[in-house]
Short mmCIF file of C-alpha atoms and ligand atoms in Angstrom, two decimals:
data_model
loop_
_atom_site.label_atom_id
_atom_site.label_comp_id
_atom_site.label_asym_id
_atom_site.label_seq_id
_atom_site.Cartn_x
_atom_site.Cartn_y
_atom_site.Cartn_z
CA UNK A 1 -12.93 6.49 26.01
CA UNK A 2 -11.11 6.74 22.98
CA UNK A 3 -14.54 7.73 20.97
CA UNK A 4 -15.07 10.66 23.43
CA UNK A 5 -11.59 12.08 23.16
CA UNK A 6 -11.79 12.12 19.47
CA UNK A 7 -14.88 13.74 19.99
CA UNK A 8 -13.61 16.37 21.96
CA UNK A 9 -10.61 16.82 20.12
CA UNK A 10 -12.71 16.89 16.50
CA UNK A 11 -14.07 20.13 18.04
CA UNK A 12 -11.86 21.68 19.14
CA UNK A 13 -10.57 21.78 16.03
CA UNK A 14 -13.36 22.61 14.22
CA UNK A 15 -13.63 25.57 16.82
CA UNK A 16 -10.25 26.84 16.00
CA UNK A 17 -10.58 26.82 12.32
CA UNK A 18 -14.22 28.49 12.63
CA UNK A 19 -12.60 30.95 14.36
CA UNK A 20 -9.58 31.32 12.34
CA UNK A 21 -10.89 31.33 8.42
CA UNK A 22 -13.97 30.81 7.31
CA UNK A 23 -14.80 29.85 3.89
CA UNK A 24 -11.33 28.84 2.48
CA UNK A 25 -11.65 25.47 3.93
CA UNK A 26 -8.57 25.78 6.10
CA UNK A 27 -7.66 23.87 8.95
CA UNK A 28 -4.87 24.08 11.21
CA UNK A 29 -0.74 24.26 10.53
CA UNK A 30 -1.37 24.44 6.72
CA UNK A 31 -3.54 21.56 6.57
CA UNK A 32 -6.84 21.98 4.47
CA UNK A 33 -10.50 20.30 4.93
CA UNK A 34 -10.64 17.47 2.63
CA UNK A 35 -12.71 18.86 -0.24
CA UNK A 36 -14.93 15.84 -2.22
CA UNK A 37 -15.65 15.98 -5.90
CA UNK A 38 -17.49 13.36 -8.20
CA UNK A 39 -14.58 11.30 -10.15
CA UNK A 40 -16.72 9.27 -12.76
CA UNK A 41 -19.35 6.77 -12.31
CA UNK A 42 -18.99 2.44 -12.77
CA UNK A 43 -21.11 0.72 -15.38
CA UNK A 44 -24.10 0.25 -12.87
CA UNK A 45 -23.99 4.44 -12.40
CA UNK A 46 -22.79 4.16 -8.92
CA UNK A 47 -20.96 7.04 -8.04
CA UNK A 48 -17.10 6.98 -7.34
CA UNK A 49 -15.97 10.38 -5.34
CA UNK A 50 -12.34 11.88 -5.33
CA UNK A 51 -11.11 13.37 -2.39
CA UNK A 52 -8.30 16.22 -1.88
CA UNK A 53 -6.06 16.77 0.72
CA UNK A 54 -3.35 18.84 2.00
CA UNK A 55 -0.72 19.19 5.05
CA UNK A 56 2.88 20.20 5.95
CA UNK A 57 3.32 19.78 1.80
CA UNK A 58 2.46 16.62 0.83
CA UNK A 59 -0.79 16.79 -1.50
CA UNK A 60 -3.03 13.01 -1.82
CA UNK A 61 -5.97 12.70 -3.81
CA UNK A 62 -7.90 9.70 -3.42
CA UNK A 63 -10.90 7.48 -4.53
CA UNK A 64 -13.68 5.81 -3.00
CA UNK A 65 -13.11 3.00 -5.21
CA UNK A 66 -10.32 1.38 -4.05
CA UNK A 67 -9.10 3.29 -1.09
CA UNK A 68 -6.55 4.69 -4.34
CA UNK A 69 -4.40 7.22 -3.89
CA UNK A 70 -4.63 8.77 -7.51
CA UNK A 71 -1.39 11.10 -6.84
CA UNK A 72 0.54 12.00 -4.13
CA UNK A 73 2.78 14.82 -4.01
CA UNK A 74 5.80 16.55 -2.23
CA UNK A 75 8.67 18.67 -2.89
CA UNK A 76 12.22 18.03 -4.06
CA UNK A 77 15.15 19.91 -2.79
CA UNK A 78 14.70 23.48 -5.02
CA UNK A 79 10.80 22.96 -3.61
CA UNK A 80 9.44 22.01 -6.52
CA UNK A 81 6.29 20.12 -6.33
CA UNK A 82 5.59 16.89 -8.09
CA UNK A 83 3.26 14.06 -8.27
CA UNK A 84 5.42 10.74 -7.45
CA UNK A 85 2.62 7.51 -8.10
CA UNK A 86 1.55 6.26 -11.06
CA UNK A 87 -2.34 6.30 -11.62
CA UNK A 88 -5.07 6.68 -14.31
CA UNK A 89 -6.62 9.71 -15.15
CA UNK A 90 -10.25 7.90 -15.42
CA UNK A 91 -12.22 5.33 -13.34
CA UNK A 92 -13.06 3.53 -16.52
CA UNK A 93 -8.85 3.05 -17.18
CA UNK A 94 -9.20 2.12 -13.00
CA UNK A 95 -11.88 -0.54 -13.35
CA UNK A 96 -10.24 -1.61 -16.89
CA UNK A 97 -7.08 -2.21 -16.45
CA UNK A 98 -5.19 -1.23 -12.88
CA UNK A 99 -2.35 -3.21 -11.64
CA UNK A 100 -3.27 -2.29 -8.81
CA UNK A 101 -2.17 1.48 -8.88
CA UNK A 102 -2.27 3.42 -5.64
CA UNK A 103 -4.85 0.92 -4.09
CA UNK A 104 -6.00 -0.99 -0.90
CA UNK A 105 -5.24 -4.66 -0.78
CA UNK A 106 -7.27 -7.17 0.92
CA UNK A 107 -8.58 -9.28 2.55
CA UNK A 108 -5.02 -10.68 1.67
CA UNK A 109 -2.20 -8.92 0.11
CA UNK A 110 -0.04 -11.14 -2.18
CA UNK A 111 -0.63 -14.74 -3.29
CA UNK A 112 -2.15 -17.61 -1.71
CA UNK A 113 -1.01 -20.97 -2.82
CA UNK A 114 -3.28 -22.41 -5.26
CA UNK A 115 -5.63 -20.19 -3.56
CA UNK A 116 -6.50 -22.67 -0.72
CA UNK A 117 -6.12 -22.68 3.09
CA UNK A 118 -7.13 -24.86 6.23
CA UNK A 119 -8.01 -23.56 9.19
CA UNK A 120 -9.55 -24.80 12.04
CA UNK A 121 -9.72 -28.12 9.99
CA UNK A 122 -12.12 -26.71 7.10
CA UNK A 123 -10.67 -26.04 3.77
CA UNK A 124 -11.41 -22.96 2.16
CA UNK A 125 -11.14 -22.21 -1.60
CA UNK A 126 -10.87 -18.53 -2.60
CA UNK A 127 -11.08 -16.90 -6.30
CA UNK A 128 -8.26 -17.82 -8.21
CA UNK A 129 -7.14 -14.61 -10.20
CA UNK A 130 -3.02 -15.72 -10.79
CA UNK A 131 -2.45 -18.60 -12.97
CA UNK A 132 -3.37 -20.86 -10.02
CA UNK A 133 -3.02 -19.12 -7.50
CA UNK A 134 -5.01 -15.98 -5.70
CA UNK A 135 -3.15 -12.88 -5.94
CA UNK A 136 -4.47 -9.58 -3.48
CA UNK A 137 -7.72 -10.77 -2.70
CA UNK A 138 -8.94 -12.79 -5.97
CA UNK A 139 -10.75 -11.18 -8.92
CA UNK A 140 -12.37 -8.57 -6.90
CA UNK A 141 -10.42 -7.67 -4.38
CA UNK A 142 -10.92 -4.81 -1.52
CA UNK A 143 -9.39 -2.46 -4.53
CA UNK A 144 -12.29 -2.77 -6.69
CA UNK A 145 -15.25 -1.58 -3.93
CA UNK A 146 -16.55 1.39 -2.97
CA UNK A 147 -15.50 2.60 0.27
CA UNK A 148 -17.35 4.43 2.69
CA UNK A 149 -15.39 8.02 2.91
CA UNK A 150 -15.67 10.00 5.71
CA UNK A 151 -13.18 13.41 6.38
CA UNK A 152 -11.48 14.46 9.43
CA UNK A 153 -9.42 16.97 11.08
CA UNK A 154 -7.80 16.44 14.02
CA UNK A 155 -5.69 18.47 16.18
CA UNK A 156 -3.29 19.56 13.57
CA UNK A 157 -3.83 16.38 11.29
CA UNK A 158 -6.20 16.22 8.54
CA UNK A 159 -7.61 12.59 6.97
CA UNK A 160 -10.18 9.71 5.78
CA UNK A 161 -11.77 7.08 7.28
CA UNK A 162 -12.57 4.44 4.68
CA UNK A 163 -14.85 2.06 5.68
CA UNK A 164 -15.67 -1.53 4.01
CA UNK A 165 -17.35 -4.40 4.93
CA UNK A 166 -16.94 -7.71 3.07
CA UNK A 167 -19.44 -10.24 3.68
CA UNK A 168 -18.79 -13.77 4.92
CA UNK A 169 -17.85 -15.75 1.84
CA UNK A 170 -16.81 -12.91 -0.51
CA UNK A 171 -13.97 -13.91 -2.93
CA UNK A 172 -13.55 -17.22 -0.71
CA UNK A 173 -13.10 -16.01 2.43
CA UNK A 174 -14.65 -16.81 5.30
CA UNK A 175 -16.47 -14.13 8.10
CA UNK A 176 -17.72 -10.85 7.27
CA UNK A 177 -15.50 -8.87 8.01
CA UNK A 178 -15.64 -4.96 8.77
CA UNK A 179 -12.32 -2.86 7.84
CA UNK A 180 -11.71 0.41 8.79
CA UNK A 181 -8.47 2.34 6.92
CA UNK A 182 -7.47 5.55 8.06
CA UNK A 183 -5.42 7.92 5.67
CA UNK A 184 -3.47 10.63 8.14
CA UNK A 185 -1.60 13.42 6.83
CA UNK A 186 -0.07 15.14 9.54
CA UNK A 187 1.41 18.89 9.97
CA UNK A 188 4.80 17.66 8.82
CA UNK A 189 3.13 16.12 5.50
CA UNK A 190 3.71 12.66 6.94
CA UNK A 191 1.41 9.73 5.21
CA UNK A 192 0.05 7.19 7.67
CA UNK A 193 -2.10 4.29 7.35
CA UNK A 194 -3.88 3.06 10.05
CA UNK A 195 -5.77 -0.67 9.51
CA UNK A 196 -8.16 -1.76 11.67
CA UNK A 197 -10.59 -4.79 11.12
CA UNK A 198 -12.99 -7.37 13.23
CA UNK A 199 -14.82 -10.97 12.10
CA UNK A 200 -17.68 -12.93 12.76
CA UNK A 201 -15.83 -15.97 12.02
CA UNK A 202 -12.06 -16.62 12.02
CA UNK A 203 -10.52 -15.75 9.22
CA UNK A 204 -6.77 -14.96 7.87
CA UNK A 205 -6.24 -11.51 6.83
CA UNK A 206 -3.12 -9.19 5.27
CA UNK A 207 -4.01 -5.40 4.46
CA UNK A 208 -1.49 -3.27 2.81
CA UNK A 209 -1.36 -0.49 0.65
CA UNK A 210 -0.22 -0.78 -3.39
CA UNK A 211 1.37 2.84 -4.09
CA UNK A 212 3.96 2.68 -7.15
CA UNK A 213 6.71 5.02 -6.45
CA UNK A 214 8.99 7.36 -8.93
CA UNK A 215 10.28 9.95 -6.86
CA UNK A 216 11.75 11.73 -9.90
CA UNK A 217 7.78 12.21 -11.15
CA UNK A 218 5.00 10.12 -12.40
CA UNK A 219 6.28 8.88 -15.48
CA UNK A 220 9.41 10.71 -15.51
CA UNK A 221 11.16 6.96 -17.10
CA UNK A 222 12.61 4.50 -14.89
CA UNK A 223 13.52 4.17 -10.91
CA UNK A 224 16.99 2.21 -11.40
CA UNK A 225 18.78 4.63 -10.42
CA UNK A 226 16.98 4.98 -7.02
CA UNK A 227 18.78 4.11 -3.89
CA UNK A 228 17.13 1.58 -1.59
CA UNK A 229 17.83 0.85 1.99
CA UNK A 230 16.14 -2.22 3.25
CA UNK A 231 16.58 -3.59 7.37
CA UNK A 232 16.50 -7.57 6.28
CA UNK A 233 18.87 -9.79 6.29
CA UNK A 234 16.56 -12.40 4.97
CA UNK A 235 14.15 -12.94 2.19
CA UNK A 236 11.76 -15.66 0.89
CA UNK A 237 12.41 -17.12 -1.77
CA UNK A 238 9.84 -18.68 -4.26
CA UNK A 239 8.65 -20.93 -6.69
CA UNK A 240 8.01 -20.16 -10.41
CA UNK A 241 4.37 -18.69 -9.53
CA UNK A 242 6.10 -16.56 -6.86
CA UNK A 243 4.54 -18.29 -3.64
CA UNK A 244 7.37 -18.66 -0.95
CA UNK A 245 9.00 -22.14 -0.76
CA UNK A 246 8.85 -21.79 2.86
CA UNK A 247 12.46 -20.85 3.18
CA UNK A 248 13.68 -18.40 4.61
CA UNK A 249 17.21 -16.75 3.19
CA UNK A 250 20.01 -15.01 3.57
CA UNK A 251 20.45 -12.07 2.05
CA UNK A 252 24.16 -11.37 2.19
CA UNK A 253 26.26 -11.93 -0.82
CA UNK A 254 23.50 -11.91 -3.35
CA UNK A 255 21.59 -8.78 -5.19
CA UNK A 256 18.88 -8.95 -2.36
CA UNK A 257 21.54 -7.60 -0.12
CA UNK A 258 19.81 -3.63 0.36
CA UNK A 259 21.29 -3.45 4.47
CA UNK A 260 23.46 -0.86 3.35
CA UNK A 261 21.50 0.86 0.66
CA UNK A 262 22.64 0.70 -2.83
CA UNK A 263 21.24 1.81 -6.53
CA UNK A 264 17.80 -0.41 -7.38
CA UNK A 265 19.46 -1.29 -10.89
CA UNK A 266 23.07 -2.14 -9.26
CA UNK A 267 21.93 -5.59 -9.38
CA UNK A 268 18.80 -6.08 -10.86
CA UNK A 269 20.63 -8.05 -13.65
CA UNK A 270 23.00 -10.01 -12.17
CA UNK A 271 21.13 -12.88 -13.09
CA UNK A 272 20.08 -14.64 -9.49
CA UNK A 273 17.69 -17.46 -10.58
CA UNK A 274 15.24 -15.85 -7.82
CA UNK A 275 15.02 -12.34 -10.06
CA UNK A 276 15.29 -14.36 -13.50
CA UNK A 277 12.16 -16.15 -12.47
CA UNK A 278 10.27 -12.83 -10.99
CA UNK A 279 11.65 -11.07 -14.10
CA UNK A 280 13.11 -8.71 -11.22
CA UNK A 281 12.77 -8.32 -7.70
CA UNK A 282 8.95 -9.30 -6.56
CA UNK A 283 10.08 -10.53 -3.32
CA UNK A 284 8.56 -9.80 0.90
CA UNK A 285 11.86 -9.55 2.92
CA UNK A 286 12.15 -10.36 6.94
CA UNK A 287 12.27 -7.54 8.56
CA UNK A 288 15.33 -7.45 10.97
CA UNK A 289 12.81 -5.94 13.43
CA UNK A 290 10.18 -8.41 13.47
CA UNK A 291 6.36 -7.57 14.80
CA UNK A 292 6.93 -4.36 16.77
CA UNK A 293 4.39 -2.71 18.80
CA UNK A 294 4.14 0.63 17.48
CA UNK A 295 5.94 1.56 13.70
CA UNK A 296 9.65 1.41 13.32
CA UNK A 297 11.72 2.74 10.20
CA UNK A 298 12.47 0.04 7.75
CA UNK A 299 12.83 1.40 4.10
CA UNK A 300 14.78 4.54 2.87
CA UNK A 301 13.80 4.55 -0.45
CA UNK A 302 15.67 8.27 -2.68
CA UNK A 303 16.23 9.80 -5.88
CA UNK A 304 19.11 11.32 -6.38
CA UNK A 305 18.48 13.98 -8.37
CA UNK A 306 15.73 15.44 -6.77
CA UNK A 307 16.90 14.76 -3.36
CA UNK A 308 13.08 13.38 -2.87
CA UNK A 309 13.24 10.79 0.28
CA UNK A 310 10.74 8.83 1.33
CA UNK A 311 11.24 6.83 4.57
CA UNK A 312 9.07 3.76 5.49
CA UNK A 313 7.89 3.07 9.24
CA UNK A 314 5.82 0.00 10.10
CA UNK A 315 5.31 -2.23 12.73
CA UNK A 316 4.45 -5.37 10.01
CA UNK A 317 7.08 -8.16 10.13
CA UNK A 318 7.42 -8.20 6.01
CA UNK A 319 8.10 -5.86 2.95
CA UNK A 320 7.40 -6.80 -0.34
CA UNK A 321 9.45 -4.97 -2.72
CA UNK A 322 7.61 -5.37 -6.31
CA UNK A 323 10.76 -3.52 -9.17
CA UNK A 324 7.61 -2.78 -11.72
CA UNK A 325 8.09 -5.87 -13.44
CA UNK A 326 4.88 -6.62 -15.19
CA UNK A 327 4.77 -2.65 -16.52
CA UNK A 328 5.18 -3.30 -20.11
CA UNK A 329 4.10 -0.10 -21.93
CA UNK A 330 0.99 -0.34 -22.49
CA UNK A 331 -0.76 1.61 -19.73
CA UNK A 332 -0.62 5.31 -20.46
CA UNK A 333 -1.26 7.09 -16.78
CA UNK A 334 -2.00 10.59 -15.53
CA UNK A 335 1.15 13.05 -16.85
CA UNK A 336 0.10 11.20 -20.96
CA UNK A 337 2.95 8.95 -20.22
CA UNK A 338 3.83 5.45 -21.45
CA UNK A 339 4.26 3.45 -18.17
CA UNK A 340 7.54 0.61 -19.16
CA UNK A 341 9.11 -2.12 -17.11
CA UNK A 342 10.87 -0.24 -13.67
CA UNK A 343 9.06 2.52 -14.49
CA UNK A 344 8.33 2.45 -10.38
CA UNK A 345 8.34 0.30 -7.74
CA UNK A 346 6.20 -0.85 -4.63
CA UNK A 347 7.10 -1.00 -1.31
CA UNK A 348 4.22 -2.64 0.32
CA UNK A 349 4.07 -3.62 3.86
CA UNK A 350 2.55 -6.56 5.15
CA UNK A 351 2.64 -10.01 6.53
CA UNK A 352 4.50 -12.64 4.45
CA UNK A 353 2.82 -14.44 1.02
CA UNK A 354 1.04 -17.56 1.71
CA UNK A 355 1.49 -17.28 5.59
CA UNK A 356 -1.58 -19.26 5.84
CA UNK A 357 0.06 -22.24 4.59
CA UNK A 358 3.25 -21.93 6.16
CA UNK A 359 2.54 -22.69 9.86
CA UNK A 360 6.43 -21.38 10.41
CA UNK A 361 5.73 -17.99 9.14
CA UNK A 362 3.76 -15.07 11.71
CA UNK A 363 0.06 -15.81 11.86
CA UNK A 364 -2.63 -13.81 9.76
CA UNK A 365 -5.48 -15.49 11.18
CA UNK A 366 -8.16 -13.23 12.70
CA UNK A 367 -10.45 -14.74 15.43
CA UNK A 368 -14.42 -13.50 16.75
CA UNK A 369 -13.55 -10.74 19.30
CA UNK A 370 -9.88 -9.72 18.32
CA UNK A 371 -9.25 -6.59 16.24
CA UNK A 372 -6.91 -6.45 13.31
CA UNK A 373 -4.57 -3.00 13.63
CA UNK A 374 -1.85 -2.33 11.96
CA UNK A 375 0.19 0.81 11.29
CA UNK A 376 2.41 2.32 8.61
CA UNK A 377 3.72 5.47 8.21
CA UNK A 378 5.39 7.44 5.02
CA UNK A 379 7.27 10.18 5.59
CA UNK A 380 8.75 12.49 2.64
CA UNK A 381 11.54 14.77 2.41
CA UNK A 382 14.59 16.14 0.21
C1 LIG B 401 2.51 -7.43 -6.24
C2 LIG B 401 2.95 -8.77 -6.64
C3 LIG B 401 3.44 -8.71 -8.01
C4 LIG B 401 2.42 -8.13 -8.94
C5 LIG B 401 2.03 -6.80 -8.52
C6 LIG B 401 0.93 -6.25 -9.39
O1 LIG B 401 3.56 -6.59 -5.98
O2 LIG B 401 3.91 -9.32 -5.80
O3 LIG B 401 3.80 -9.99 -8.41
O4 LIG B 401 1.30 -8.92 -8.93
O5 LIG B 401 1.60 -6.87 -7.19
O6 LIG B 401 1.15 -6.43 -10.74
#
């Protein structure tokens, strides 16, 4: 069902746009074809593509490696266009060096204790790639493959499927599993991610996307001055390699308190032992909301200045908010700039760190005949 009234849909837009323009790539309510180019090539000479997109103002460009999204832009209040995520402007800097910029995370997003989990009785060890722990998938994680790329318009949207399928055992992990990420960007220049996977064996699984945000500009200095709005009024706290205790705690009274919105640097020194030990905040907070159905609104993240606002819809039960801690200046990115510590800031959302060994906290496990889908949705303004 759902195949065939894609399928219908799919062309009836291509109809429309033949009919419309021909030759300037157009598609419908100001969105554009995604047009591919070559980006660069990885050691072995295998290609990695860039694709461009456009709708309702917002501007992505993204790779095959990775699922990245090398830029993403919208306008501030006067208009004025600008690229707000840090990124490289090579694959070489990508594959060299990336702390993850703009990429797909999986099959796990966030750290696994020690990088071990039981289920179903049978241990499993996956690649260790933080101290001793595994941190977004292990050492080669769902944002260092090549992703099957294939461009849509629909209806008034335009978009990506990325495909990816990670064979039973890679990194650790047990089943092979097949993911399928969709990039929208609708006729109001709204972002959304759609996440869809299946397994051959059960596994545990936590997709989510790894965009650093400065809505002043790529590399425009640092996002303290920021105003975040966060629906949790709890947090989990963790030990000194950042894996939850298993607690769950309150935010009110202390500087994870962002219910009511309130400058990212307000507190980001007040000296909590939780930030001292994350050298910031590198924290997933509880969603008031819990698992919802469909996406809700959970973030307002805005500068200021600009009046750029980008709001956060998702129907995950976590949020890890990641200050740009580990940016020490010595990644240069995309506008020639010197990327320092709170230079941006992730807002990534997800199911909670370690969940697989923390029978408390919402289940990522993935069973033989269910499908993985998740939703989350950006949507920018000023
Ligand atoms: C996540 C983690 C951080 C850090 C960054 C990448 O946000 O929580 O600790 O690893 O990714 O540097």
């Amino acid at each position: 069902m759902e195949l065939s009234r894609r399928t219908v849909i799919a062309g009836a837009a291509a109809g429309i746009a033949a009919t419309t323009t021909v030759g300037t790539a157009q598609a419908t309510a100001g969105g554009r074809k995604p047009v591919k180019e070559l980006f660069g090539r990885l050691a072995d000479g295998t290609k990695v593509h860039r694709w461009s997109l456009e709708n309702g103002g917002t501007r992505l460009k993204v790779l095959s490696y990775g699922g990245i999204v090398q830029t993403l832009e919208f306008p501030d209040r006067h208009g004025r266009r600008k690229n707000v995520v840090l990124g490289f402007d090579t694959i070489d800097d990508y594959v060299a060096k990336s702390p993850y910029f703009g990429a797909l995370i999986g099959r796990y997003g966030n750290r696994i204790g020690k990088g071990r989990f039981t289920l179903d009785g049978k241990t499993y060890q996956l690649s260790v790639n933080d101290g001793e722990n595994s941190l977004h998938g292990g050492a080669k994680g769902f944002d260092k493959r090549i992703w099957d790329v294939e461009p849509f318009t629909e209806d008034s949207d335009v978009g990506l499927h990325l495909h990816y399928t990670s064979v039973d055992g890679e990194m650790g992990y047990p089943g092979t599993l097949k993911a399928k990420v969709t990039y929208t960007l609708t006729r109001h220049g709204d972002w959304r991610i759609d996440y869809e996977a299946t397994t051959d064996k059960a596994t545990v699984l936590n997709l989510t996307s790894h965009v650093y945000w400065n809505l002043a500009g790529e590399g425009s200095g640092t996002i303290e001055d920021h105003e975040l709005t966060i629906a949790a009024s709890r947090y989990t706290p963790t030990d000194s390699g950042l894996i939850p205790t298993g607690e769950s705690a309150k935010v009110a009274g202390t500087p994870f308190d962002f219910r009511h919105g309130k400058a990212i640097g307000q507190d980001i020194r007040a000296g909590h032992p939780q930030q001292v030990q994350a050298k910031g905040y590198d924290h997933n907070w509880v969603l008031d909301k819990g698992i919802t159905a469909r996406p809700e609104h959970i973030a307002t993240l805005r500068d200021p200045r600009s009046g750029r606002t980008l709001k956060i819809a998702t129907d995950q039960p976590g949020l890890q908010f990641y200050s740009g801690n580990f940016l020490d200046g010595t990644l240069v990115g995309t506008g020639s700039h010197t990327y320092r510590q709170g230079d941006a800031l992730c807002l990534e959302t997800q199911h909670f760190p370690d969940s697989p060994n923390h029978a408390h906290f919402p289940s990522t496990v993935l069973r033989p005949g269910q499908t993985y889908r998740t939703s989350t949705v950006h949507s920018f303004d000023a």
